[in-house]
Amino acid sequence: MTFSDRSEISTASKAGWSVRRIARHLGRCPSVISRELYRNSTNTRGYQAVRADVAAQRRRARAQQRKVAGVSPSVVAIPGVAWSCW
C-alpha cells in the first residue's frame, strides 16, 4: 500500500466513509482497508497516514530467515525427467 492510498484512507475515514466505500474508491478489498485501519488507528487520534506509513516500513524492514535456500534437492536428485511441463 502506498502513502497516497494511506492518505486517501485517512481523509475518507475522517469524512465518515465506510470501510467498503473506501475499498471501492481505492480498488482494494474491504479486508485490506479494515486491517489497515485496525493496525494503525489509535483511540484518541484515529488513523494517521504518516504514522501508518512509518509503522508499515518498520514491519517490512525486519529481516527474516529464509526457510528454503536455493534449488530443492528433489529436483536435483531426479536426472532424466522432463521438467518442461512443470
Coordinates of N, CA and C in Angstrom, one line a residue, residues 15-86:
A15 N -13.9 11.6 7.1 CA -15.2 12.1 6.5 C -16.4 11.2 6.8
G16 N -16.1 10.1 7.4 CA -17.2 9.2 7.8 C -17.5 8.1 6.8
W17 N -16.7 7.9 5.8 CA -16.9 6.8 4.9 C -16.8 5.5 5.5
S18 N -17.6 4.5 5.0 CA -17.5 3.1 5.5 C -16.3 2.4 4.9
V19 N -15.9 1.3 5.5 CA -14.7 0.6 5.0 C -15.0 0.1 3.6
R20 N -16.2 -0.3 3.3 CA -16.5 -0.8 1.9 C -16.4 0.3 0.9
R21 N -16.9 1.5 1.3 CA -16.9 2.6 0.4 C -15.4 3.0 0.1
I22 N -14.6 3.0 1.1 CA -13.2 3.4 0.9 C -12.5 2.3 0.0
A23 N -12.8 1.1 0.3 CA -12.2 0.0 -0.5 C -12.6 0.1 -2.0
R24 N -13.9 0.4 -2.2 CA -14.4 0.6 -3.6 C -13.7 1.7 -4.3
H25 N -13.5 2.8 -3.5 CA -12.9 4.0 -4.1 C -11.4 3.8 -4.5
L26 N -10.7 2.9 -3.6 CA -9.3 2.7 -3.9 C -9.1 1.4 -4.8
G27 N -10.1 0.7 -5.0 CA -10.0 -0.5 -5.8 C -9.3 -1.7 -5.1
R28 N -9.5 -1.7 -3.8 CA -8.9 -2.7 -2.9 C -10.0 -3.6 -2.3
C29 N -9.7 -4.7 -1.7 CA -10.6 -5.5 -0.9 C -10.9 -4.8 0.4
P30 N -12.2 -4.9 0.9 CA -12.5 -4.3 2.2 C -11.7 -4.8 3.3
S31 N -11.3 -6.1 3.2 CA -10.5 -6.7 4.3 C -9.1 -6.0 4.5
V32 N -8.6 -5.5 3.3 CA -7.3 -4.8 3.4 C -7.4 -3.5 4.1
I33 N -8.5 -2.8 3.8 CA -8.8 -1.5 4.4 C -9.1 -1.7 5.9
S34 N -9.9 -2.6 6.2 CA -10.2 -2.9 7.6 C -8.9 -3.3 8.4
R35 N -8.1 -4.1 7.8 CA -6.8 -4.5 8.5 C -5.9 -3.3 8.7
E36 N -5.8 -2.4 7.7 CA -5.0 -1.2 7.8 C -5.5 -0.3 8.9
L37 N -6.8 -0.1 8.9 CA -7.4 0.8 10.0 C -7.2 0.2 11.4
Y38 N -7.3 -1.1 11.5 CA -7.2 -1.8 12.8 C -5.7 -1.7 13.3
R39 N -4.8 -1.9 12.4 CA -3.4 -1.9 12.8 C -2.9 -0.6 13.1
N40 N -3.4 0.4 12.5 CA -2.7 1.8 12.6 C -3.6 2.9 13.1
S41 N -4.7 2.5 13.8 CA -5.5 3.5 14.4 C -5.3 3.6 15.9
T42 N -5.4 4.8 16.5 CA -5.3 4.9 17.9 C -6.7 5.4 18.4
N43 N -6.9 5.2 19.7 CA -8.2 5.5 20.3 C -8.4 7.1 20.3
T44 N -7.4 7.8 20.5 CA -7.5 9.3 20.6 C -7.4 10.0 19.3
R45 N -6.5 9.6 18.4 CA -6.3 10.4 17.2 C -6.9 9.7 16.0
G46 N -7.3 8.4 16.1 CA -7.8 7.7 14.9 C -6.7 7.3 14.0
Y47 N -6.9 7.3 12.7 CA -6.0 6.8 11.7 C -5.2 8.0 11.1
Q48 N -3.9 7.9 11.2 CA -3.0 8.9 10.6 C -2.1 8.3 9.6
A49 N -2.1 8.9 8.4 CA -1.4 8.3 7.2 C 0.1 8.2 7.4
V50 N 0.7 9.3 8.0 CA 2.2 9.3 8.2 C 2.6 8.3 9.2
R51 N 1.9 8.2 10.3 CA 2.2 7.2 11.3 C 2.1 5.8 10.8
A52 N 1.0 5.6 10.0 CA 0.7 4.3 9.4 C 1.8 3.9 8.4
D53 N 2.3 4.8 7.6 CA 3.3 4.5 6.7 C 4.6 4.2 7.3
V54 N 5.0 4.9 8.4 CA 6.2 4.6 9.1 C 6.1 3.2 9.8
A55 N 5.0 2.9 10.4 CA 4.8 1.6 11.0 C 4.9 0.5 10.0
A56 N 4.4 0.7 8.8 CA 4.4 -0.3 7.8 C 5.9 -0.5 7.3
Q57 N 6.6 0.6 7.2 CA 8.0 0.4 6.8 C 8.8 -0.3 7.8
R58 N 8.5 -0.1 9.1 CA 9.2 -0.8 10.2 C 8.9 -2.3 10.1
R59 N 7.6 -2.6 9.9 CA 7.2 -4.0 9.8 C 7.9 -4.7 8.6
R60 N 8.0 -4.0 7.5 CA 8.6 -4.5 6.3 C 10.1 -4.7 6.5
A61 N 10.7 -3.8 7.2 CA 12.2 -3.8 7.3 C 12.8 -4.9 8.1
R62 N 12.0 -5.6 8.9 CA 12.5 -6.7 9.7 C 13.1 -7.8 8.8
A63 N 14.3 -8.2 9.1 CA 15.0 -9.2 8.3 C 14.5 -10.6 8.8
Q64 N 14.1 -11.5 7.9 CA 13.6 -12.8 8.3 C 14.5 -13.9 7.6
Q65 N 14.7 -15.0 8.3 CA 15.4 -16.1 7.8 C 14.6 -16.8 6.7
R66 N 15.2 -17.2 5.6 CA 14.6 -17.9 4.6 C 14.5 -19.4 5.0
K67 N 13.3 -20.0 4.7 CA 13.1 -21.4 5.1 C 13.8 -22.3 4.0
V68 N 13.7 -21.9 2.8 CA 14.3 -22.7 1.7 C 15.3 -21.9 1.0
A69 N 16.5 -22.4 0.8 CA 17.6 -21.6 0.1 C 18.0 -22.4 -1.1
G70 N 18.0 -21.8 -2.2 CA 18.5 -22.5 -3.4 C 17.5 -23.5 -4.1
V71 N 18.0 -24.4 -4.8 CA 17.2 -25.4 -5.5 C 16.9 -26.6 -4.6
S72 N 15.7 -27.1 -4.7 CA 15.2 -28.2 -3.9 C 16.1 -29.5 -4.3
P73 N 16.5 -30.2 -3.3 CA 17.3 -31.5 -3.5 C 16.5 -32.5 -4.4
S74 N 15.2 -32.5 -4.3 CA 14.4 -33.5 -5.0 C 14.5 -33.2 -6.5
V75 N 14.6 -31.9 -6.9 CA 14.7 -31.5 -8.3 C 16.1 -32.0 -8.8
V76 N 17.1 -31.8 -8.1 CA 18.4 -32.1 -8.5 C 18.7 -33.6 -8.5
A77 N 18.0 -34.4 -7.6 CA 18.2 -35.8 -7.5 C 17.5 -36.7 -8.5
I78 N 16.7 -36.1 -9.4 CA 16.0 -36.9 -10.4 C 16.5 -36.5 -11.8
P79 N 17.5 -37.2 -12.2 CA 18.0 -36.9 -13.6 C 17.2 -37.5 -14.7
G80 N 17.1 -37.0 -15.8 CA 16.4 -37.6 -16.9 C 14.9 -37.3 -17.0
V81 N 14.4 -36.6 -16.0 CA 12.9 -36.3 -16.0 C 12.7 -35.1 -16.8
A82 N 11.7 -35.1 -17.7 CA 11.4 -33.9 -18.5 C 10.7 -32.9 -17.6
W83 N 11.3 -31.7 -17.4 CA 10.8 -30.7 -16.5 C 10.0 -29.6 -17.3
S84 N 9.9 -29.8 -18.6 CA 9.3 -28.8 -19.5 C 7.8 -28.6 -19.1
C85 N 7.1 -29.6 -18.6 CA 5.7 -29.5 -18.3 C 5.5 -28.8 -16.9
W86 N 6.5 -28.6 -16.1 CA 6.3 -28.0 -14.8 C 6.2 -26.6 -14.9

